[in-house]
Coordinates of C-alpha atoms in Angstrom, one line a residue:
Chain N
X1 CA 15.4 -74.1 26.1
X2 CA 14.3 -73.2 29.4
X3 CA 16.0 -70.2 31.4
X4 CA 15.8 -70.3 35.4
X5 CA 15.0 -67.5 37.3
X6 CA 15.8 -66.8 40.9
X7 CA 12.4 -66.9 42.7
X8 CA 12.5 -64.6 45.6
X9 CA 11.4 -66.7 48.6
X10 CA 8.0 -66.0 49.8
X11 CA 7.8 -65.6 53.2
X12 CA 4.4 -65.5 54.8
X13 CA 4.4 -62.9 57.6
X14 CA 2.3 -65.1 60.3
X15 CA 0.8 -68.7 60.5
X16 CA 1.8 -71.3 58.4
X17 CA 5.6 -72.3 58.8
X18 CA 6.2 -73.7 55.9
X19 CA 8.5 -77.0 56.0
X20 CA 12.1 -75.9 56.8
X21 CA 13.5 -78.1 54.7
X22 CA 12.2 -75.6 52.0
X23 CA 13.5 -72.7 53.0
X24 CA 16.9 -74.2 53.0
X25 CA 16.8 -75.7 49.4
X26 CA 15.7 -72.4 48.3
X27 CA 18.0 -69.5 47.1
X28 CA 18.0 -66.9 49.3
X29 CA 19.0 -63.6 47.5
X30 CA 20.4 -60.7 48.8
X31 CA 18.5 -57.9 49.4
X32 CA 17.0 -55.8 47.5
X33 CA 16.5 -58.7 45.0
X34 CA 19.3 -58.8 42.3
X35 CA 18.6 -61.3 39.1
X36 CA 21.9 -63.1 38.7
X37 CA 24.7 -61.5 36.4
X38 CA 27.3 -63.1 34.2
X39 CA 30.4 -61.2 35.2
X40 CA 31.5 -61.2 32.2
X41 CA 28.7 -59.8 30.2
X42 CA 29.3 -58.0 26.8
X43 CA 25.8 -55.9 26.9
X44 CA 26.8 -52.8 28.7
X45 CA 24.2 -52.4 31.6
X46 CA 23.2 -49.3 33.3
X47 CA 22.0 -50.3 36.9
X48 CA 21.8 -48.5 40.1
X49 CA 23.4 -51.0 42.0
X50 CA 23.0 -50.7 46.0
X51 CA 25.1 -54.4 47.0
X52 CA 28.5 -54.8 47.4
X53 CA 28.7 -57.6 45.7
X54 CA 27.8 -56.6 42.3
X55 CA 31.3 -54.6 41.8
X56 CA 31.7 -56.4 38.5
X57 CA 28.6 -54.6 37.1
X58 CA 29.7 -51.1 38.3
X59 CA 32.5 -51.6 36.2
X60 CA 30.1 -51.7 32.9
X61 CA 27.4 -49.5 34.6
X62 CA 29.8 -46.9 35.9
X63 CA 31.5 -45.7 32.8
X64 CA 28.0 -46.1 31.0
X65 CA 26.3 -44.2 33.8
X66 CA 28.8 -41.5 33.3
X67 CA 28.8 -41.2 29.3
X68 CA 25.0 -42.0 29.0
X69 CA 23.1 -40.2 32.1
X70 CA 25.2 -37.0 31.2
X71 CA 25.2 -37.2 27.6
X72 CA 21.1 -38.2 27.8
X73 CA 20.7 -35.3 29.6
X74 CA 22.7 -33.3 27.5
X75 CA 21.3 -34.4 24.0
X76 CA 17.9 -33.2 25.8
X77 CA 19.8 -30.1 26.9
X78 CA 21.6 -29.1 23.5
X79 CA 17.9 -29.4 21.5
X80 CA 16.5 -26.0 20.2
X81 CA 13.8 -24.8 22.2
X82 CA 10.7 -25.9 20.3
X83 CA 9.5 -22.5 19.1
X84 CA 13.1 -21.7 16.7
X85 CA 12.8 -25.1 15.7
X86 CA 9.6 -24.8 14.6
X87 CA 10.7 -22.0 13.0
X88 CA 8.3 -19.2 14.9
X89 CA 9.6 -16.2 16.7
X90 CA 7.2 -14.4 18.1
X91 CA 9.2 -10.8 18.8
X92 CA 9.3 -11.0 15.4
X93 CA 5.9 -11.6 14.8
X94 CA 4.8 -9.1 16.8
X95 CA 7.6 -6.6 15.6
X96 CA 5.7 -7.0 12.1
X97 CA 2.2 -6.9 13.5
X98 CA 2.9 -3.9 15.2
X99 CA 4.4 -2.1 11.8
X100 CA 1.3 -2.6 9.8
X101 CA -0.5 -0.9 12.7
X102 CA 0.4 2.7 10.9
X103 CA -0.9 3.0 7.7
X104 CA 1.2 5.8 7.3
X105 CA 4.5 4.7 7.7
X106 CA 4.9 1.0 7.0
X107 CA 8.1 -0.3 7.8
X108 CA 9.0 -2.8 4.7
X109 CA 12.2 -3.9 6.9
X110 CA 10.8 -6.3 9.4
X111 CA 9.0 -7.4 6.5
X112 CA 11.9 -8.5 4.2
X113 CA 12.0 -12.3 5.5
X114 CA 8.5 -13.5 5.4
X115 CA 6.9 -16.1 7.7
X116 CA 3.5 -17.6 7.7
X117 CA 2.9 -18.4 11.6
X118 CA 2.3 -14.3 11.9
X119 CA -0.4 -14.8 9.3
X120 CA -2.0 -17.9 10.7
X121 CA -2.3 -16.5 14.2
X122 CA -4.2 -13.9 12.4
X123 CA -6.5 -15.7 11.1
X124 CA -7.5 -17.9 13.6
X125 CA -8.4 -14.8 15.5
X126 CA -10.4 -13.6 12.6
X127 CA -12.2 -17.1 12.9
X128 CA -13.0 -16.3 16.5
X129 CA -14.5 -13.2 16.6
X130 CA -16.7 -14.6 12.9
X131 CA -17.6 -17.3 15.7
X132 CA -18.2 -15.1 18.4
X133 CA -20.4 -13.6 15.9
X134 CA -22.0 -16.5 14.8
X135 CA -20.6 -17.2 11.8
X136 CA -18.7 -20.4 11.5
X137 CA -16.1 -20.0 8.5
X138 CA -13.0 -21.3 9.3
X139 CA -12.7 -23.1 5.4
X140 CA -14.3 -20.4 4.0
X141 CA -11.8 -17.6 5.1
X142 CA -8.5 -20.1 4.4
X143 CA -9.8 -20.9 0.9
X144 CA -10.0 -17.1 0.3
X145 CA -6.7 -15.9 1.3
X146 CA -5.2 -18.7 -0.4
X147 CA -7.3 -17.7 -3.6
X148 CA -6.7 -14.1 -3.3
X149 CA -2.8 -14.6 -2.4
X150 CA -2.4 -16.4 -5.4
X151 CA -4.9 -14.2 -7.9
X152 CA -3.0 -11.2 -6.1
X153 CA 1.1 -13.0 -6.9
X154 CA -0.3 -13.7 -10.1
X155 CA -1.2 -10.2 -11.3
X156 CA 1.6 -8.4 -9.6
X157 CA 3.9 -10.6 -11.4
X158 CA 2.5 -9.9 -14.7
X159 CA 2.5 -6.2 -13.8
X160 CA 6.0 -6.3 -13.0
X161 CA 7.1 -8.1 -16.0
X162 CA 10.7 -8.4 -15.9
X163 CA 11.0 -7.5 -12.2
X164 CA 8.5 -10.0 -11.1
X165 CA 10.3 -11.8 -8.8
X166 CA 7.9 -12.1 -5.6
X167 CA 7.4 -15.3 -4.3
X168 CA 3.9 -16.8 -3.5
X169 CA 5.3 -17.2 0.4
X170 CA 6.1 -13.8 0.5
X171 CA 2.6 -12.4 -1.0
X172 CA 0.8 -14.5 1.5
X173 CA 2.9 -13.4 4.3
X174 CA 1.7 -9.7 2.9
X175 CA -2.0 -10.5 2.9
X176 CA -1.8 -12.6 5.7
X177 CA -0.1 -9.6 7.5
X178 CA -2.6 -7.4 6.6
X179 CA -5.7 -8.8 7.2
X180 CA -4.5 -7.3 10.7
X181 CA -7.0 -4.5 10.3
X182 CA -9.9 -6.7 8.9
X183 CA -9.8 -8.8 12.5
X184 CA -9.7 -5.3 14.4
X185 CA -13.0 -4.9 11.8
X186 CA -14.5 -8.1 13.0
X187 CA -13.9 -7.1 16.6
X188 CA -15.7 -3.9 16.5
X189 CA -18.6 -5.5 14.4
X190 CA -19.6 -7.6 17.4
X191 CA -20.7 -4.2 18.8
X192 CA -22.2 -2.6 16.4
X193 CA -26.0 -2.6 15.2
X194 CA -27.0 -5.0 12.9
X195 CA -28.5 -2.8 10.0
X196 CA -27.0 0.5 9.7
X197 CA -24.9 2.8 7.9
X198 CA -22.3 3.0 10.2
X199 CA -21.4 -0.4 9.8
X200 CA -20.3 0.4 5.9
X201 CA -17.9 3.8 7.4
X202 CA -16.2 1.9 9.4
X203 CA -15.8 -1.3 7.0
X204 CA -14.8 1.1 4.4
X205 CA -12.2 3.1 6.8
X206 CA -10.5 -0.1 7.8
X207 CA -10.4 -1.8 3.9
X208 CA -8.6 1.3 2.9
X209 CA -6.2 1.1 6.1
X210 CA -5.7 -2.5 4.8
X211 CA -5.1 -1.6 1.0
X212 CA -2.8 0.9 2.1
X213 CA -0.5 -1.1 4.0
X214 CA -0.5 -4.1 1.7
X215 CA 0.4 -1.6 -1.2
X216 CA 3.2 -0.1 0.1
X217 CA 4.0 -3.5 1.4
X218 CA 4.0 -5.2 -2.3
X219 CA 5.9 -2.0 -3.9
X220 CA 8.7 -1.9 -0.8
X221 CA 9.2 -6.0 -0.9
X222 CA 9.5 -5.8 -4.9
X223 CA 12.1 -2.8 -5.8
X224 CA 11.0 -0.6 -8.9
X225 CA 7.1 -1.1 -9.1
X226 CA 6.2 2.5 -8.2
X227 CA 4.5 3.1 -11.5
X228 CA 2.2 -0.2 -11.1
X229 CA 1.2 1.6 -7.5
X230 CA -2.1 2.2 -8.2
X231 CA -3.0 -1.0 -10.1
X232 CA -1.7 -2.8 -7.4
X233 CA -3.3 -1.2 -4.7
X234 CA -6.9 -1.3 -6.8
X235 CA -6.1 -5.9 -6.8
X236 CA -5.1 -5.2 -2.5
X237 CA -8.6 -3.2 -2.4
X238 CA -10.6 -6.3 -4.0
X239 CA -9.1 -8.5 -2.2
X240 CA -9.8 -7.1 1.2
X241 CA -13.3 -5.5 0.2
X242 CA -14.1 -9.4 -0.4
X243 CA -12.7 -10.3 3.3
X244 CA -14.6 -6.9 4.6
X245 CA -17.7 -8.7 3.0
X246 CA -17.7 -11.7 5.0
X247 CA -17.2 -9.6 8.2
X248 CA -20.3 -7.0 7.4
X249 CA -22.8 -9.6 6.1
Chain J
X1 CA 1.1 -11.5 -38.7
X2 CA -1.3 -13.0 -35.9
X3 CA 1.2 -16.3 -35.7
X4 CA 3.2 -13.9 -33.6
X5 CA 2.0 -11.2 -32.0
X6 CA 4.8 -10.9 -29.6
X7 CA 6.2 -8.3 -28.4
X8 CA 9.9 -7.7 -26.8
X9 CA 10.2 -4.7 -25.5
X10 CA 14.0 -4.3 -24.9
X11 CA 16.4 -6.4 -26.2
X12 CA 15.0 -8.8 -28.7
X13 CA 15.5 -12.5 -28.4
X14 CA 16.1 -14.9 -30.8
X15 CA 12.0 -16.4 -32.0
X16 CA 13.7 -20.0 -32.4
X17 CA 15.2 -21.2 -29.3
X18 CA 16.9 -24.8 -28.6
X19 CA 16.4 -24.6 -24.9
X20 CA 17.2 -27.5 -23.0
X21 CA 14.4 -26.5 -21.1
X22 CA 11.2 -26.6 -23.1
X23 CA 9.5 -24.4 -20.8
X24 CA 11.3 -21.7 -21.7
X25 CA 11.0 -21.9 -25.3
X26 CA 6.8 -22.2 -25.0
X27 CA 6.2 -19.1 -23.1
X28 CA 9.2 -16.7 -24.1
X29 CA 8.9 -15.9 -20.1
X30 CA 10.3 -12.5 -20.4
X31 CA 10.6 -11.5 -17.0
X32 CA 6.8 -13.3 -15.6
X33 CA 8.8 -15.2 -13.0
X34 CA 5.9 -17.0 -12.4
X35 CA 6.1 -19.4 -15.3
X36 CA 9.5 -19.3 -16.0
X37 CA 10.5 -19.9 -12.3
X38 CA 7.9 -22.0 -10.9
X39 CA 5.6 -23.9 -13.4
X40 CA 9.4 -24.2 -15.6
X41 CA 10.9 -26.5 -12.8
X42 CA 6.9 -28.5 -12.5
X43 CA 6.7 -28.8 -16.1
X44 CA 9.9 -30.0 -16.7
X45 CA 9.4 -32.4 -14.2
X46 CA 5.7 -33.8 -15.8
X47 CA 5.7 -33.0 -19.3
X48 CA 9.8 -33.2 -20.1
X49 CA 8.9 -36.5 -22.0
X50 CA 6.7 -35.0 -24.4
X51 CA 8.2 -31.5 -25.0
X52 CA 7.5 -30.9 -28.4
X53 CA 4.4 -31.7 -28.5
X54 CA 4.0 -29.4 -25.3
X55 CA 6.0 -26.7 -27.0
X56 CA 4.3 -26.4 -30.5
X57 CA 0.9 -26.9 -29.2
X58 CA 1.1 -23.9 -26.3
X59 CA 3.0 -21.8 -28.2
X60 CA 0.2 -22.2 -31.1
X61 CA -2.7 -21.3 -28.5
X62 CA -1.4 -19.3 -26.1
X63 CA 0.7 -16.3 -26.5
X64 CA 3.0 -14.9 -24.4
X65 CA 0.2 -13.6 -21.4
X66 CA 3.1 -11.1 -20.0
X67 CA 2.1 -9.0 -23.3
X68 CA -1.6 -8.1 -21.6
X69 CA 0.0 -6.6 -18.7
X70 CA 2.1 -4.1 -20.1
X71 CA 0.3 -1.5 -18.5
X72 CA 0.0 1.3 -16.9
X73 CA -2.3 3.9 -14.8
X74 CA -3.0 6.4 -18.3
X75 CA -3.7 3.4 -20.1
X76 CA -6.2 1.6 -17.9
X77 CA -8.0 5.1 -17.9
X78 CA -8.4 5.9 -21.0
X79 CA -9.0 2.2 -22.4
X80 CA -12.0 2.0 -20.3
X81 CA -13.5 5.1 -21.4
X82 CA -13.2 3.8 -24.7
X83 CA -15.1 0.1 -23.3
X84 CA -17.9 1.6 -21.8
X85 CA -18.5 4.7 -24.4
X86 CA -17.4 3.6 -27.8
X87 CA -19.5 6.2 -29.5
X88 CA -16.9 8.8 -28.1
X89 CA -13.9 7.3 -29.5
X90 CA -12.9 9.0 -32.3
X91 CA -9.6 8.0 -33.3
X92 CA -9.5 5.2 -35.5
X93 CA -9.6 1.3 -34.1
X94 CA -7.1 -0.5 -35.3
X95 CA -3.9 -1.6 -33.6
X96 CA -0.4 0.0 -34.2
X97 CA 2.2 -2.5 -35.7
X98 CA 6.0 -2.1 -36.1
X99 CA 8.3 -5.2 -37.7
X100 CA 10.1 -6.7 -34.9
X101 CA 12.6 -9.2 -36.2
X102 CA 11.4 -9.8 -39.1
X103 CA 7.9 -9.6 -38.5
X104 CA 5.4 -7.2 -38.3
X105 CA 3.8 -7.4 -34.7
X106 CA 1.3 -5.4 -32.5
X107 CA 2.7 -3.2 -30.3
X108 CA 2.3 -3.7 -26.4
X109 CA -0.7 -1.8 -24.7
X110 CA 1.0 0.9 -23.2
X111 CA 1.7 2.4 -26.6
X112 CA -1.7 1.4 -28.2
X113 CA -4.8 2.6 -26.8
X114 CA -6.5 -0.6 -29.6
X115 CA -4.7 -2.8 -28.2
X116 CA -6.4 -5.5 -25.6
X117 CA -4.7 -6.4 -21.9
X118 CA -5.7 -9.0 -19.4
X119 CA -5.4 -6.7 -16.4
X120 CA -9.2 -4.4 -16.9
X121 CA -11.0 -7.7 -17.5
X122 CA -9.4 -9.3 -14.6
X123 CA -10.1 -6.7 -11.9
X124 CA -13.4 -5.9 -13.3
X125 CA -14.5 -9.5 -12.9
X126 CA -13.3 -9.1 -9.1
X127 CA -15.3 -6.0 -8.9
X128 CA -18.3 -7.6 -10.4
X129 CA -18.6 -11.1 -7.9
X130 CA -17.6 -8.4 -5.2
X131 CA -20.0 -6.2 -6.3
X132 CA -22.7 -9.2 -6.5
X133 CA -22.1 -10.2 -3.2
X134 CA -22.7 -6.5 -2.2
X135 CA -25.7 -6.4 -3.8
X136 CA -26.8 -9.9 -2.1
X137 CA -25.7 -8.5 1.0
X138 CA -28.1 -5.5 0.9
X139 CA -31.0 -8.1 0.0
X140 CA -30.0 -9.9 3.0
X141 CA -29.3 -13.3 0.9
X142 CA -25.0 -12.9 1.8
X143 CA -23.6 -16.4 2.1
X144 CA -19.9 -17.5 1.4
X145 CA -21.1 -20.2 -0.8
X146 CA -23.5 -17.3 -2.6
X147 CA -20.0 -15.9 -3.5
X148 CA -18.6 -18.6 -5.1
X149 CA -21.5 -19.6 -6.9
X150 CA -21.5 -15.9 -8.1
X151 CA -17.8 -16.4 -9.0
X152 CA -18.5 -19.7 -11.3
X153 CA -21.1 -18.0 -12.5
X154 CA -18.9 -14.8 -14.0
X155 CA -16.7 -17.9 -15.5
X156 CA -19.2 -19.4 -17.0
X157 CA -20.5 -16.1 -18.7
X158 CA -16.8 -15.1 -19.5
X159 CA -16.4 -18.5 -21.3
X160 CA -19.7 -18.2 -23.1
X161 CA -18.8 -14.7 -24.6
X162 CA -15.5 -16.3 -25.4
X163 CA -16.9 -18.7 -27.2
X164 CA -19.7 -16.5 -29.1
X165 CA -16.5 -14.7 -30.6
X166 CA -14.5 -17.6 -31.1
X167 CA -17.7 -19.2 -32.8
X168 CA -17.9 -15.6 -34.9
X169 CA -14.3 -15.4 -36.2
X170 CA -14.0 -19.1 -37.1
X171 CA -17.2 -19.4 -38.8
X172 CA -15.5 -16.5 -41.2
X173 CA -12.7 -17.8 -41.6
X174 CA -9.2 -16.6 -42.3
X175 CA -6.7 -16.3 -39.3
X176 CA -8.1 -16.0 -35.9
X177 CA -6.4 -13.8 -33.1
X178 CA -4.8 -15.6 -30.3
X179 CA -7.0 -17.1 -27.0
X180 CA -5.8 -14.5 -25.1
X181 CA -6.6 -11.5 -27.3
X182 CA -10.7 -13.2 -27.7
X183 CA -10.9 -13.5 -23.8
X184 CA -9.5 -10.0 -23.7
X185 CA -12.3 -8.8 -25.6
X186 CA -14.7 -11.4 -24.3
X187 CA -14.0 -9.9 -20.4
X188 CA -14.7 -6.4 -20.9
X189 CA -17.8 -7.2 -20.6
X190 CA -17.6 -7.2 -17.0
X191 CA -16.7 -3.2 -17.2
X192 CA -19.9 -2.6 -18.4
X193 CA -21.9 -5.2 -16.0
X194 CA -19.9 -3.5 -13.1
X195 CA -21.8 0.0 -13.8
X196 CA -24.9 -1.5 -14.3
X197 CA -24.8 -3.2 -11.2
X198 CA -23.6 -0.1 -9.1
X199 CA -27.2 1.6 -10.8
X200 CA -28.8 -1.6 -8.8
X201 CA -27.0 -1.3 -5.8
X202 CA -28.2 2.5 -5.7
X203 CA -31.5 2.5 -6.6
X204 CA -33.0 -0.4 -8.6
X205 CA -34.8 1.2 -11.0
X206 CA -32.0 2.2 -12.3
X207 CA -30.5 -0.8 -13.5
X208 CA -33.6 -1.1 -16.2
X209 CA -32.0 2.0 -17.8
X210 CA -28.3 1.0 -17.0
X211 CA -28.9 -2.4 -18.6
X212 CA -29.2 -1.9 -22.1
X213 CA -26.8 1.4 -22.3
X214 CA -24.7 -1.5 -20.8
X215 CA -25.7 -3.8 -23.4
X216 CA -25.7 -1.6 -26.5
X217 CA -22.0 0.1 -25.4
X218 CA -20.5 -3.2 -25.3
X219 CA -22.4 -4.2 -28.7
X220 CA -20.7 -0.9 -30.7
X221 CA -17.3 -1.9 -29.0
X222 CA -17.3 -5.7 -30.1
X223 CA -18.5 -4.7 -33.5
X224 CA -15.8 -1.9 -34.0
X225 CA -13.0 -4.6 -32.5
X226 CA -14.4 -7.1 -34.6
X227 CA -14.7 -5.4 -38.0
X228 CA -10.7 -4.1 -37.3
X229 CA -9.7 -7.6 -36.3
X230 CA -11.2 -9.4 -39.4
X231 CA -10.5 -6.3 -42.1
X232 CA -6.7 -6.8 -41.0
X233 CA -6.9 -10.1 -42.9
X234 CA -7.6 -9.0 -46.9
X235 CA -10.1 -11.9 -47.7
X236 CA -12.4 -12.0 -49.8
X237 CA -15.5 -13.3 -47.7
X238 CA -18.8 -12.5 -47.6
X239 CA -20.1 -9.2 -47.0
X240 CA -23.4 -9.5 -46.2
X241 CA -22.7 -12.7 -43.9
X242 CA -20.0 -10.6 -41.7
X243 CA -22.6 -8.0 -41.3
X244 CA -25.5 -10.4 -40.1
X245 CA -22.2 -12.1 -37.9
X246 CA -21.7 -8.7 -36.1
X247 CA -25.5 -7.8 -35.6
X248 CA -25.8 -11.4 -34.5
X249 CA -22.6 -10.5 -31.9
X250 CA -24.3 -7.2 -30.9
X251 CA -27.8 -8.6 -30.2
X252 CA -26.5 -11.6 -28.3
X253 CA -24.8 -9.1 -25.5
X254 CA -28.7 -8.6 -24.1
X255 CA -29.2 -12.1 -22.9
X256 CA -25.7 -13.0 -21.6
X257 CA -25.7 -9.2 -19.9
X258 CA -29.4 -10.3 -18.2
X259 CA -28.6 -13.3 -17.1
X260 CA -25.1 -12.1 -15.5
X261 CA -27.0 -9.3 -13.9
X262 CA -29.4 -11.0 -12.7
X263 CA -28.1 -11.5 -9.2
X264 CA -29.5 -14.6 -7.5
X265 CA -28.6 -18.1 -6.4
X266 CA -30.2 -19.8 -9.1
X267 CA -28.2 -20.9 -12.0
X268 CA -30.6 -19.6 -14.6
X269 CA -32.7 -16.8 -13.0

């Protein structure tokens, strides 16, 4: 079954005059070039038409025009921006970063929903300063806080026995959370001399910052588990001593 | 009275359970809201076509591991004094029991200094492969994979003293203790490797004196435990064999303690 198409005439611009009789057995189109349209078509069809003489198919492509450009436009309107669909807010991440910045007076609030995106942003600048430093360990350092998340859910659940109701995405959003002082560590290692004693001080200054945050993290997040506070915080202390180790050695 | 040495602290449940979950009825999850919550809903989901078998055989081998964690602060204190100097514990060794349903069962470690947890042997082996990798560091031979080689190497010395024991109690036979209890005992080893290895770290000619103290502390402990855990089964057995079975247990600590303190990247030495 063949279809026919209107040809648009070719009309050379000088020299060879075609045969006249052509031009007149030919179609000649209105301009712009329109293909030809079944008035009564049952496809709605959405065309910009400029001619007069397609009035039938502003009849299909008005109405459509109206319901689908504005609604197309508004489907693309009415989407989440992509961040809360993704499910990342960064005030919020940075309202939590900043409350594990004081040891002293950790803020268990911000912390009560927990999130992972804080967590991986912090470790993919702990990756870059270890690479800045020469060291590349991106596995290594995810295989270890997924390890020691799950050694540290593990144990405080035990400890906490009937009241052991933290979730593993919660205690990684702790660790992750606090390894905030550990990538502060691996900053100020890039400046420090290779061999020396100071090195250790300061590692050991910034794993107890780290312990003590995630400590009174764990015990805020999971009511009545002051007793288990030091046992707790001795599992935090591994677990960032471990970290501390990659970022010395 | 070691087919169940559970303890419920609180309000006693019911020791025979139809539970349409069978989770539930294996691991008496009193409150570890990791098994009953998470590896319940997997379990049901792999093994809910074969949950008797599932039911009887965990329940048979592995006691209820919430028991080891009864902790606390005074207890993890004193309990490693008595691990790394037996010779100054002068109380007697065995472990308190009080009928609980029925059944006379050991009472949780809080309220029995005899009694063995899972929480010293699992931070000590932490502070051993982190204490390893220290020492590594120091050399200047720190690698990640160093690390975990280090930390599959503390398993595989864990398992071996697990096994020693096992080997010891089955080959007297009676009734042994549960898994967990042996690997309790089996992992307090790694108190004692921990203190040698912090002589190293400080000054390496220490570790040749730290070693065997090391060695021959952890040898009177296993003894003591073992003598209590086999005299609380009246059998008539051997006498002279469960002697040469203890000196056997204490001599064995020197090689396992050399070759886990030996600190290198070679699986041997």
């Amino acid at each position: 079954m063949t279809r026919e198409f209107a040809v648009p005439p070719v009309v050379f611009p000088s020299g060879g005059n075609p045969a006249t009789g052509n031009l007149q057995q030919r179609r000649v189109p209105t301009a712009p070039f329109q293909p030809p349209r079944p008035s009564s078509s049952s496809i709605p069809f959405m065309s910009f038409d400029i001619g007069p003489a397609t009035s039938t198919s502003t009849l299909y492509g008005g109405p459509i025009g109206t319901g689908g450009g504005p609604s197309g436009s508004a489907n693309f309107d009415d989407e989440e921006p992509l961040l809360d669909e993704l499910g990342i807010h960064p005030e919020q991440i940075w309202k939590k970063t900043k409350s594990i910045l004081n040891p002293f007076r950790v803020n268990p609030a911000v912390h009560k929903d927990s999130d992972l995106s804080g967590p991986i942003i912090l470790y993919l600048s702990l990756c870059l300063f270890q690479l800045l430093a020469g060291k590349i360990q991106f596995g290594v350092i995810l295989g270890w806080i997924v390890v020691s998340s799950m050694f540290l859910y593990v144990v405080f659940n035990m400890l906490a026995g009937r009241n052991g109701k933290l979730n593993l995405h919660a205690c990684t959003s702790v660790v992750g959370y606090c390894m905030l002082p550990v990538v502060i560590l691996s900053a100020a290692m890039l400046f420090l001399p290779q061999a020396s004693v100071v090195r250790f001080v300061i590692a050991g200054v910034f794993v107890l910052w780290a312990t003590r945050a995630s400590t009174a993290l764990m015990v805020a997040l999971a009511e009545g588990e002051e007793e288990h506070r030091g046992l707790v915080a001795y599992a935090c202390f591994l677990i960032y001593t471990l970290f501390s180790l990659l970022v010395i050695f | 009275m070691y087919e169940n040495p559970r303890m419920q602290p609180g309000a006693p449940r019911p020791l025979t359970q139809s539970q349409p979950n069978p989770f539930e009825g294996a691991f008496y999850g009193a409150g570890s809201g990791l098994i009953r919550g998470d590896l319940g809903t997997y379990g049901e989901k792999f093994l809910g076509s074969s949950s008797e078998y599932v039911q009887s055989n965990i329940s048979r081998y592995f006691s209820d591991p919430q028991y080891y964690f009864q902790v606390n602060d005074q207890y993890v204190r004193n309990k490693l004094k008595v691990v790394l100097f037996p010779f100054l514990h002068r109380c007697h060794w065995t472990r308190i029991t009080e009928p609980v349903g029925g059944r006379l069962s050991y009472r949780p470690p809080i309220y029995d200094i005899n009694a063995p947890d899972l929480y010293i042997p699992f931070m000590a082996f932490g502070t051993y492969v982190i204490l390893a990798g220290l020492l590594l560091g120091l050399q200047g031979r720190f690698s990640p994979d160093a690390v975990q080689w280090l930390f599959v190497k503390g398993l595989l010395g864990w398992s071996l003293q697990v096994m020693l024991l096992k080997v010891t109690l089955l080959s007297l036979g009676g009734v042994e203790p549960p898994l967990l209890d042996i690997v309790a005992y089996a992992g307090y080893t790694f108190a004692g490797l921990c203190l040698a290895i912090m002589g190293k770290i400080i000054l390496s000619y220490m570790y040749f004196v730290m070693m065997p103290l090391a060695c021959l502390c952890m040898g009177i402990f296993l003894v003591k435990t073992m003598k209590r855990v086999l005299s609380a089964e009246v059998r008539s057995y051997d006498s002279s064999r469960l002697h040469y079975l203890l000196l056997f247990i204490a001599f064995a600590q020197f090689p396992l303690f050399s070759w886990l303190g030996n600190i290198s990247l070679n699986w041997l030495f």
